[in-house]
Short mmCIF file of C-alpha atoms in Angstrom, two decimals:
data_model
loop_
_atom_site.label_atom_id
_atom_site.label_comp_id
_atom_site.label_asym_id
_atom_site.label_seq_id
_atom_site.Cartn_x
_atom_site.Cartn_y
_atom_site.Cartn_z
CA MET A 1 7.66 -41.94 16.20
CA SER A 2 10.66 -40.19 17.76
CA ASP A 3 11.00 -39.16 21.07
CA ARG A 4 12.55 -36.02 20.26
CA LEU A 5 10.58 -32.83 19.78
CA HIS A 6 11.92 -30.49 16.75
CA PHE A 7 12.04 -26.43 18.15
CA ASP A 8 11.67 -23.51 15.41
CA ARG A 9 13.62 -20.70 16.13
CA ARG A 10 10.79 -18.69 14.81
CA MET A 11 7.05 -19.55 16.79
CA SER A 12 4.48 -20.73 14.64
CA ASP A 13 1.27 -19.18 14.30
CA ALA A 14 -0.32 -21.17 16.93
CA GLU A 15 1.83 -20.36 19.15
CA ALA A 16 2.19 -17.00 18.53
CA VAL A 17 -1.16 -16.14 18.87
CA MET A 18 -1.24 -17.83 22.30
CA TRP A 19 1.55 -15.22 23.68
CA ARG A 20 -0.12 -12.23 21.89
CA LEU A 21 -3.67 -13.17 23.70
CA GLU A 22 -1.79 -12.71 26.97
CA LYS A 23 -2.45 -9.40 26.82
CA ASP A 24 -5.61 -10.50 28.24
CA PRO A 25 -4.89 -12.05 31.44
CA TYR A 26 -7.91 -14.10 31.64
CA LEU A 27 -6.66 -15.94 27.86
CA SER A 28 -3.18 -17.06 29.19
CA SER A 29 -2.21 -20.71 28.09
CA THR A 30 0.20 -21.32 30.92
CA PHE A 31 -1.17 -25.07 32.36
CA ALA A 32 0.84 -26.92 35.13
CA ASN A 33 1.24 -30.38 36.72
CA VAL A 34 1.40 -31.55 40.40
CA THR A 35 3.71 -34.44 40.79
CA ILE A 36 2.92 -36.30 44.19
CA LEU A 37 6.01 -38.54 44.94
CA ASP A 38 6.92 -40.85 47.74
CA LYS A 39 9.52 -38.55 49.81
CA PRO A 40 10.76 -35.12 48.88
CA VAL A 41 12.75 -34.60 46.10
CA ASP A 42 16.50 -33.81 45.83
CA ALA A 43 16.09 -30.42 45.25
CA ALA A 44 20.16 -30.01 44.18
CA ARG A 45 19.91 -33.11 41.70
CA LEU A 46 16.93 -32.01 40.02
CA ARG A 47 18.27 -28.99 39.94
CA ALA A 48 21.69 -30.82 38.00
CA ARG A 49 19.60 -32.62 35.93
CA MET A 50 17.55 -29.62 34.64
CA GLU A 51 20.93 -27.56 34.11
CA TYR A 52 21.48 -30.79 31.82
CA ALA A 53 18.00 -30.84 30.32
CA ALA A 54 18.81 -27.28 29.38
CA HIS A 55 21.46 -28.37 27.34
CA GLN A 56 19.68 -30.94 25.64
CA VAL A 57 16.51 -28.89 25.02
CA PRO A 58 17.53 -25.62 24.23
CA ARG A 59 13.83 -24.41 24.40
CA LEU A 60 14.58 -24.43 28.07
CA ARG A 61 17.48 -21.89 27.58
CA HIS A 62 15.04 -19.32 25.12
CA ARG A 63 13.39 -16.43 25.58
CA VAL A 64 10.85 -15.07 23.49
CA GLN A 65 11.74 -12.22 21.33
CA PRO A 66 9.17 -10.23 19.37
CA THR A 67 9.85 -9.12 15.90
CA PRO A 68 9.88 -5.68 14.59
CA GLY A 69 6.35 -3.76 14.96
CA ASN A 70 5.05 -7.34 15.73
CA LEU A 71 5.12 -7.68 11.84
CA SER A 72 5.70 -11.45 12.29
CA ALA A 73 5.92 -14.41 14.68
CA PRO A 74 8.23 -13.76 17.45
CA LEU A 75 11.46 -15.54 17.27
CA TRP A 76 13.34 -17.88 20.18
CA VAL A 77 16.61 -16.59 21.32
CA ASP A 78 19.27 -17.79 23.93
CA ASP A 79 19.36 -16.21 27.18
CA PRO A 80 22.07 -14.84 27.92
CA GLY A 81 21.35 -14.49 31.93
CA PHE A 82 19.87 -17.69 32.13
CA ASP A 83 19.78 -19.38 35.80
CA ILE A 84 18.95 -22.44 36.57
CA ALA A 85 18.20 -21.47 40.32
CA TYR A 86 15.63 -19.07 39.11
CA HIS A 87 13.49 -21.50 37.44
CA VAL A 88 14.30 -24.73 39.44
CA ARG A 89 12.96 -23.02 43.39
CA HIS A 90 12.57 -25.15 46.42
CA ILE A 91 9.99 -24.19 49.34
CA ALA A 92 7.98 -26.17 51.65
CA LEU A 93 4.49 -26.17 52.97
CA PRO A 94 3.48 -24.83 56.51
CA LYS A 95 1.90 -27.85 58.83
CA PRO A 96 -0.19 -29.54 58.38
CA GLY A 97 1.18 -29.80 55.11
CA ASN A 98 -1.95 -31.56 53.63
CA ARG A 99 -3.47 -31.78 49.91
CA GLN A 100 -5.57 -28.82 50.47
CA GLN A 101 -2.70 -26.60 50.73
CA LEU A 102 -0.71 -28.00 48.08
CA ALA A 103 -3.75 -27.28 45.56
CA GLU A 104 -4.03 -23.91 46.76
CA LEU A 105 -0.16 -23.44 45.85
CA ALA A 106 -0.30 -25.10 42.96
CA ALA A 107 -3.12 -22.50 41.95
CA LEU A 108 -1.58 -19.63 42.48
CA ILE A 109 1.78 -20.73 40.62
CA ALA A 110 -0.21 -21.50 37.79
CA ALA A 111 -1.98 -18.55 37.73
CA ASP A 112 1.24 -16.05 38.22
CA PRO A 113 1.90 -14.71 35.24
CA PHE A 114 5.57 -15.47 33.64
CA ASP A 115 8.39 -13.20 33.41
CA ARG A 116 8.49 -12.56 29.48
CA THR A 117 12.11 -11.82 29.56
CA ARG A 118 12.76 -15.44 30.49
CA PRO A 119 12.64 -18.77 29.81
CA LEU A 120 8.92 -19.77 30.08
CA TRP A 121 9.21 -22.84 32.48
CA GLN A 122 9.49 -22.83 36.07
CA PHE A 123 9.48 -26.04 38.79
CA THR A 124 8.65 -25.58 42.23
CA VAL A 125 10.18 -28.77 44.86
CA VAL A 126 7.52 -28.55 47.60
CA ASP A 127 8.94 -30.12 51.25
CA GLY A 128 6.55 -30.69 54.16
CA LEU A 129 3.53 -33.10 52.38
CA ARG A 130 2.26 -34.89 55.26
CA GLY A 131 3.14 -38.11 55.64
CA GLY A 132 6.52 -38.06 54.94
CA LYS A 133 5.79 -37.41 50.83
CA GLY A 134 7.16 -34.71 48.67
CA ALA A 135 5.94 -32.79 45.34
CA LEU A 136 7.05 -31.15 42.47
CA ILE A 137 4.70 -28.41 40.66
CA GLN A 138 5.21 -28.03 36.97
CA LYS A 139 4.61 -25.57 34.84
CA LEU A 140 4.86 -24.09 30.98
CA HIS A 141 3.87 -21.83 28.83
CA HIS A 142 2.45 -23.23 25.96
CA ALA A 143 3.87 -21.59 23.31
CA VAL A 144 6.58 -23.86 24.45
CA ALA A 145 4.80 -27.61 24.39
CA ASP A 146 1.50 -28.52 24.30
CA GLY A 147 0.61 -31.13 26.74
CA GLU A 148 1.99 -34.24 24.73
CA GLY A 149 4.87 -32.60 23.77
CA SER A 150 5.55 -31.54 27.16
CA ILE A 151 5.30 -35.34 28.55
CA ARG A 152 7.80 -35.36 25.86
CA LEU A 153 9.76 -32.72 27.46
CA SER A 154 9.79 -34.83 30.55
CA MET A 155 11.69 -37.81 29.48
CA GLN A 156 14.79 -35.52 29.96
CA PHE A 157 14.15 -35.27 33.94
CA LEU A 158 12.48 -38.62 34.52
CA ASP A 159 14.38 -41.69 35.57
CA LEU A 160 13.19 -45.18 35.37
CA GLU A 161 15.16 -46.29 38.84
CA ARG A 162 15.41 -44.33 42.06
CA ASP A 163 19.30 -43.98 42.08
CA VAL A 164 20.57 -42.54 38.67
CA PRO A 165 23.63 -40.96 38.28
CA THR A 166 23.17 -37.04 36.51
CA PRO A 167 25.00 -37.02 33.21
CA ALA A 168 27.25 -34.06 33.56
CA ALA A 169 26.11 -30.85 31.41
CA SER A 170 28.42 -30.43 27.76
CA ALA A 171 29.39 -27.15 27.14
CA ASP A 172 28.16 -27.25 23.72
CA VAL A 173 24.44 -26.85 23.89
CA LEU A 174 22.58 -28.92 21.30
CA ASP A 175 20.14 -27.11 18.65
CA ASP A 176 18.00 -27.62 16.18
CA GLU A 177 18.63 -24.32 14.28
CA PRO A 178 21.45 -21.87 14.84
CA ALA A 179 20.78 -18.51 16.54
CA PRO A 180 18.90 -16.07 14.53
CA ASP A 181 20.43 -13.27 13.07
CA PRO A 182 17.82 -9.61 14.96
CA SER A 183 17.59 -8.22 11.67
CA ALA A 184 16.37 -11.26 9.72
CA ALA A 185 12.92 -10.59 10.45
CA VAL A 186 13.39 -7.05 8.83
CA ARG A 187 14.90 -8.62 6.21
CA GLU A 188 11.66 -10.68 5.41
CA ILE A 189 9.23 -8.41 5.91
CA VAL A 190 11.05 -6.05 3.31
CA ALA A 191 11.14 -8.81 1.12
CA GLY A 192 7.74 -9.79 1.15
CA SER A 193 7.83 -12.87 3.02
CA LEU A 194 4.54 -12.40 5.06
CA ARG A 195 2.72 -14.92 4.65
CA LEU A 196 -0.17 -12.69 3.52
CA PRO A 197 1.11 -9.58 1.77
CA LEU A 198 0.47 -6.04 3.43
CA ALA A 199 -1.96 -4.67 1.19
CA VAL A 200 -4.12 -7.69 2.11
CA VAL A 201 -3.70 -7.09 5.94
CA ARG A 202 -4.25 -3.57 5.28
CA GLN A 203 -7.48 -4.50 3.53
CA LEU A 204 -8.39 -6.90 6.54
CA ARG A 205 -7.89 -4.40 9.09
CA ASP A 206 -10.21 -1.66 7.14
CA LEU A 207 -13.00 -4.08 6.53
CA LEU A 208 -13.23 -5.25 10.46
CA ALA A 209 -13.01 -1.40 10.96
CA GLU A 210 -15.98 -0.58 8.26
CA PRO A 211 -18.05 -3.48 6.89
CA ALA A 212 -19.68 -1.46 4.21
CA ARG A 213 -16.75 -1.61 2.41
CA LEU A 214 -16.83 -5.36 1.30
CA PRO A 215 -18.46 -4.88 -2.16
CA GLU A 216 -14.84 -2.87 -3.12
CA ALA A 217 -12.82 -5.04 -1.16
CA GLY A 218 -10.34 -7.24 -3.42
CA ALA A 219 -10.60 -10.74 -4.06
CA ALA A 220 -7.33 -11.77 -1.95
CA ALA A 221 -8.74 -9.92 1.06
CA LEU A 222 -12.07 -11.16 0.65
CA ASP A 223 -10.95 -14.94 0.12
CA THR A 224 -9.02 -14.37 3.51
CA LEU A 225 -11.86 -12.95 5.44
CA ARG A 226 -14.54 -15.53 4.10
CA GLY A 227 -12.07 -18.14 5.92
CA MET A 228 -11.99 -16.52 9.09
CA VAL A 229 -15.85 -16.29 9.00
CA SER A 230 -15.73 -19.81 8.51
CA GLN A 231 -13.65 -20.72 11.01
CA LEU A 232 -15.33 -18.91 13.53
CA SER A 233 -18.83 -18.42 12.55
CA ASP A 234 -19.90 -21.00 15.61
CA ALA A 235 -20.34 -18.05 18.04
CA ASP A 236 -23.39 -20.09 20.04
CA HIS A 237 -23.71 -19.22 23.52
CA ALA A 238 -22.51 -20.68 26.91
CA HIS A 239 -25.61 -22.61 28.04
CA SER A 240 -24.94 -22.56 32.03
CA PRO A 241 -27.42 -20.22 33.75
CA LEU A 242 -25.13 -20.44 36.66
CA TRP A 243 -21.47 -20.29 35.05
CA THR A 244 -22.08 -16.62 34.03
CA ALA A 245 -18.93 -14.57 35.91
CA ARG A 246 -15.52 -14.90 35.33
CA SER A 247 -12.41 -13.86 37.28
CA LEU A 248 -8.60 -14.96 37.92
CA HIS A 249 -9.42 -16.28 41.29
CA ARG A 250 -8.41 -20.04 40.40
CA VAL A 251 -9.09 -23.56 42.69
CA LEU A 252 -7.79 -26.52 42.13
CA GLU A 253 -9.52 -30.01 43.08
CA THR A 254 -8.44 -33.46 42.21
CA VAL A 255 -10.23 -36.83 41.27
CA ARG A 256 -8.68 -40.36 40.95
CA VAL A 257 -9.96 -43.54 39.78
CA PRO A 258 -8.55 -46.58 37.94
CA LEU A 259 -7.66 -46.38 34.40
CA GLU A 260 -9.47 -50.01 34.10
CA ASN A 261 -12.71 -48.56 35.12
CA VAL A 262 -12.67 -45.96 32.61
CA ARG A 263 -10.69 -48.40 29.75
CA GLY A 264 -13.62 -50.93 30.77
CA ALA A 265 -16.75 -48.49 30.17
CA ALA A 266 -15.54 -47.35 27.08
CA LYS A 267 -15.15 -50.75 25.56
CA ALA A 268 -18.51 -52.16 27.12
CA LEU A 269 -19.86 -49.20 25.25
CA GLY A 270 -18.39 -49.28 21.90
CA GLY A 271 -16.38 -46.01 22.09
CA THR A 272 -12.64 -44.14 23.15
CA ILE A 273 -11.86 -43.48 26.51
CA ASN A 274 -11.62 -39.62 25.40
CA THR A 275 -15.53 -40.46 24.75
CA ALA A 276 -16.29 -41.95 28.42
CA PHE A 277 -14.02 -39.24 29.79
CA LEU A 278 -16.11 -36.35 27.80
CA THR A 279 -19.59 -38.55 29.14
CA ALA A 280 -18.22 -38.07 32.84
CA ALA A 281 -17.70 -34.62 32.63
CA ALA A 282 -20.79 -33.50 30.78
CA GLY A 283 -22.77 -36.26 33.28
CA ALA A 284 -21.11 -34.31 36.23
CA ALA A 285 -21.55 -30.62 35.03
CA GLY A 286 -25.36 -31.91 34.85
CA ALA A 287 -25.30 -33.25 38.58
CA TYR A 288 -23.67 -30.26 39.39
CA HIS A 289 -26.96 -27.65 38.47
CA ARG A 290 -29.47 -30.19 39.17
CA GLU A 291 -27.53 -29.78 42.42
CA LEU A 292 -28.14 -26.59 42.70
CA GLY A 293 -31.36 -26.16 41.49
CA GLU A 294 -30.27 -25.24 37.78
CA PRO A 295 -30.92 -28.29 35.92
CA VAL A 296 -29.91 -27.85 32.03
CA ASP A 297 -29.90 -29.97 29.47
CA HIS A 298 -26.98 -29.01 27.09
CA LEU A 299 -23.81 -27.21 28.08
CA ARG A 300 -20.94 -26.52 25.43
CA ALA A 301 -17.56 -27.94 25.63
CA SER A 302 -14.31 -28.07 24.19
CA MET A 303 -12.12 -31.00 23.55
CA ALA A 304 -8.32 -31.03 22.65
CA ILE A 305 -7.46 -32.98 20.03
CA SER A 306 -3.87 -34.18 19.30
CA THR A 307 -2.58 -33.87 15.55
CA ARG A 308 0.60 -35.13 16.34
CA THR A 309 2.39 -36.69 13.18
CA GLU A 310 6.06 -37.83 13.11
CA GLY A 311 7.73 -34.41 11.79
CA SER A 312 4.90 -32.12 14.26
CA GLY A 313 7.05 -29.43 16.51
CA ALA A 314 6.22 -28.65 19.90
CA ASN A 315 2.52 -28.21 19.69
CA ALA A 316 0.35 -29.99 17.73
CA PHE A 317 -3.37 -29.72 18.48
CA SER A 318 -6.39 -28.61 17.63
CA LEU A 319 -9.63 -27.72 19.56
CA ALA A 320 -13.50 -28.56 18.73
CA ARG A 321 -16.32 -27.43 20.34
CA LEU A 322 -19.34 -29.20 20.96
CA LEU A 323 -22.62 -29.39 22.72
CA VAL A 324 -22.83 -32.62 25.20
CA PRO A 325 -26.08 -33.15 26.85
CA THR A 326 -26.21 -32.73 30.49
CA GLY A 327 -30.11 -33.78 31.64
CA LYS A 328 -30.95 -36.64 33.04
CA MET A 329 -30.77 -40.07 31.38
CA THR A 330 -28.70 -43.73 31.62
CA VAL A 331 -24.96 -43.53 30.93
CA ALA A 332 -25.09 -45.01 27.53
CA GLU A 333 -27.58 -43.06 26.06
CA ARG A 334 -25.09 -39.81 27.41
CA PHE A 335 -22.44 -41.61 25.48
CA HIS A 336 -23.83 -42.45 22.50
CA ALA A 337 -24.92 -38.77 22.19
CA ILE A 338 -21.31 -37.70 23.04
CA ASP A 339 -19.81 -40.01 20.97
CA GLU A 340 -22.08 -38.67 17.68
CA ALA A 341 -21.19 -35.18 18.32
CA ALA A 342 -17.39 -35.59 19.00
CA GLY A 343 -17.25 -37.23 15.98
CA ARG A 344 -18.72 -34.65 13.83
CA ALA A 345 -16.93 -32.05 16.20
CA ARG A 346 -13.52 -33.78 14.86
CA GLY A 347 -14.17 -33.71 11.37
CA GLU A 348 -14.91 -29.76 11.35
CA SER A 349 -11.75 -29.52 14.00
CA ALA A 350 -9.63 -31.04 10.78
CA THR A 351 -10.84 -28.04 8.47
CA ALA A 352 -10.42 -25.53 11.15
CA SER A 353 -7.43 -26.15 12.23
CA LEU A 354 -5.70 -23.82 14.99
CA GLU A 355 -3.02 -22.68 12.47
CA THR A 356 -5.36 -21.64 10.18
CA ILE A 357 -7.30 -19.68 12.35
CA SER A 358 -3.53 -18.45 13.34
CA ALA A 359 -2.57 -17.67 10.30
CA ILE A 360 -5.35 -15.40 10.07
CA ALA A 361 -5.18 -14.25 13.18
CA SER A 362 -1.48 -13.23 12.51
CA THR A 363 -2.52 -10.56 10.32
CA LEU A 364 -4.67 -8.52 12.59
CA PRO A 365 -4.21 -6.22 15.71
CA THR A 366 -4.31 -8.31 19.28
CA SER A 367 -6.46 -6.14 20.48
CA VAL A 368 -8.65 -7.43 17.88
CA VAL A 369 -7.27 -10.98 18.43
CA THR A 370 -7.95 -10.97 22.16
CA ARG A 371 -11.73 -9.47 21.44
CA VAL A 372 -12.38 -11.89 19.12
CA ALA A 373 -10.59 -14.95 21.55
CA ARG A 374 -12.52 -13.68 24.31
CA GLN A 375 -16.61 -13.87 22.07
CA GLN A 376 -15.33 -17.20 21.56
CA ALA A 377 -14.10 -18.17 24.66
CA GLU A 378 -17.99 -17.13 26.02
CA SER A 379 -19.14 -19.49 23.66
CA VAL A 380 -17.87 -22.11 25.73
CA ASP A 381 -19.26 -23.60 29.31
CA PHE A 382 -15.72 -26.08 30.38
CA ALA A 383 -13.04 -27.43 28.86
CA THR A 384 -11.43 -30.86 28.27
CA SER A 385 -8.00 -32.59 27.73
CA ASN A 386 -6.86 -36.05 27.84
CA VAL A 387 -3.05 -36.79 28.26
CA ARG A 388 -1.62 -39.85 27.99
CA ALA A 389 1.76 -40.43 30.30
CA ALA A 390 3.99 -43.44 31.44
CA ASN A 391 2.23 -46.68 31.89
CA PHE A 392 5.19 -47.75 34.27
CA PRO A 393 6.95 -46.17 37.23
CA CYS A 394 8.96 -43.39 36.90
CA TYR A 395 11.46 -41.53 39.27
CA ILE A 396 12.46 -37.68 39.96
CA GLY A 397 15.24 -36.42 41.64
CA GLY A 398 15.48 -39.53 43.74
CA ALA A 399 11.95 -39.90 44.30
CA LEU A 400 8.92 -42.14 42.95
CA VAL A 401 6.19 -40.26 41.45
CA LEU A 402 3.29 -41.47 42.87
CA GLU A 403 0.45 -39.10 41.34
CA ASN A 404 -0.28 -36.49 38.74
CA TYR A 405 -2.78 -33.80 38.90
CA PRO A 406 -2.62 -31.48 35.51
CA LEU A 407 -3.97 -28.10 35.79
CA GLY A 408 -5.25 -27.13 31.89
CA PRO A 409 -5.46 -23.45 30.76
CA LEU A 410 -8.86 -21.67 31.79
CA ALA A 411 -8.91 -19.70 29.07
CA GLY A 412 -12.18 -18.33 29.50
CA VAL A 413 -14.17 -20.76 30.88
CA ALA A 414 -15.82 -22.25 34.23
CA PHE A 415 -13.88 -25.18 34.77
CA ASN A 416 -11.09 -27.29 32.54
CA LEU A 417 -10.76 -30.83 33.72
CA THR A 418 -7.93 -32.40 32.68
CA ALA A 419 -6.58 -35.96 32.63
CA MET A 420 -3.16 -37.75 33.14
CA SER A 421 -3.24 -41.41 32.82
CA TYR A 422 -0.09 -43.04 34.62
CA CYS A 423 0.81 -46.92 35.96
CA GLY A 424 -2.81 -47.90 36.26
CA SER A 425 -4.59 -44.60 37.69
CA PHE A 426 -6.42 -41.91 35.79
CA ASP A 427 -5.69 -38.91 37.67
CA MET A 428 -7.91 -35.94 37.01
CA GLY A 429 -7.03 -32.25 37.50
CA LEU A 430 -10.70 -29.94 37.88
CA HIS A 431 -9.19 -26.30 37.39
CA VAL A 432 -11.78 -24.31 38.42
CA ASP A 433 -12.94 -20.40 38.17
CA ARG A 434 -14.08 -19.64 41.36
CA ALA A 435 -15.96 -16.68 40.56
CA ALA A 436 -17.92 -19.48 37.87
CA VAL A 437 -18.16 -22.34 40.05
CA SER A 438 -19.26 -21.30 43.26
CA GLN A 439 -19.12 -24.58 45.09
CA PRO A 440 -15.85 -25.92 43.29
CA ASP A 441 -15.71 -29.03 46.25
CA LEU A 442 -19.17 -30.28 45.02
CA LEU A 443 -18.16 -30.14 41.37
CA ARG A 444 -15.44 -32.39 42.40
CA ARG A 445 -18.04 -35.14 44.35
CA CYS A 446 -20.13 -34.64 41.04
CA VAL A 447 -16.88 -35.66 38.92
CA GLU A 448 -16.51 -38.59 41.20
CA ASP A 449 -20.03 -39.93 41.29
CA ALA A 450 -20.23 -39.63 37.58
CA PHE A 451 -16.90 -42.11 37.31
CA ALA A 452 -18.31 -44.25 39.62
CA GLU A 453 -21.42 -44.58 37.31
CA LEU A 454 -19.26 -45.25 34.13
CA ALA A 455 -17.87 -47.51 35.64
CA ALA A 456 -20.98 -49.30 36.98
CA ALA A 457 -22.07 -48.90 33.14
CA ALA A 458 -19.19 -51.30 32.16
CA GLY A 459 -20.81 -53.62 34.21
#
């Protein structure tokens, strides 16, 4: 599979929906990563490297341009005022420069909305970390790329040695497609090239506003509506008696375990690392509820599943939702129950792809899309995602990468536990909604204990 991603000038339906959903700040799809390095990053060197990367990957120089009337997906257009200094920033932590301060800074940066008139990425070089170490906070909008896509993007600024000369940026920017004609979207609409005819769009909107008109609806509108109902019919409520409130107050906790512990447990129990990961997450969530005197037998989890193929663009994933057991049981019992549930969820997600739902959502007003998305988010207690990174040492701006802690988007759930494997370690970012999870440090300890139990189960 090629390491180079293809970037279309027009957003896919899924990317367009993620862009539109940010009209509701609770549904932001921005994600981030905190990288710990053995020494401070050379900020000037990194800025020069990202200037070069922006010539190699044009998406880094693109901003979003909505089409007239939002009747088709937005376009990616060149930012004439692109300024690398705006996107690569440099700050220092105040003393004592501990990990908690870094985590608080990362949570604030991740929650801060992007300027929607500029390219949707930002790097913050952080000095002043205790022990002479450095950090880099990388922030990216999901419309630019998914977790795996962002890993491929990182190949533009990661090195395999400490001292690598920065390539000279060419005056010619590489691009997959020529710059779009600003009037192209209008011509497409006039020519009737929307994925669904405008007559069907109008009927869908009328049916949503007045369901009593179903008997008189046209066949095309009914077929589309049936598709929507099929994809969105899973509206079971979230199960946590504790995680009922939601806010924009974010907290980051971090957990690190040996990758071999997770891999060994998965092998011993007869499943995958993803199943082992979700088993530990479910066990931790259940233990948290028992600690606070509110035991719960099942919670609703979502799991990101890669659908990437050779021809995939920057985003290629689907979301599966499943009930996971969180009551008292052995690790093996929980693992096998989740393995079975995850298998069913993967099968359902194959037919309920994000692109399918997004194609339908693209025909609807933003107010309707955000309302439906909120309802779906309210059916999930927590989210998980597992991203595989390099299994060899990497350098950024002359500094050795030691640890990586991803911050997955919350988008209306109580917490998102995202893992990234790197050089034999399984690094996890526990991104928490503070209004839902009143004791984030307790939840972190529960996650640590759950992975210890998982490792013990491998013998």
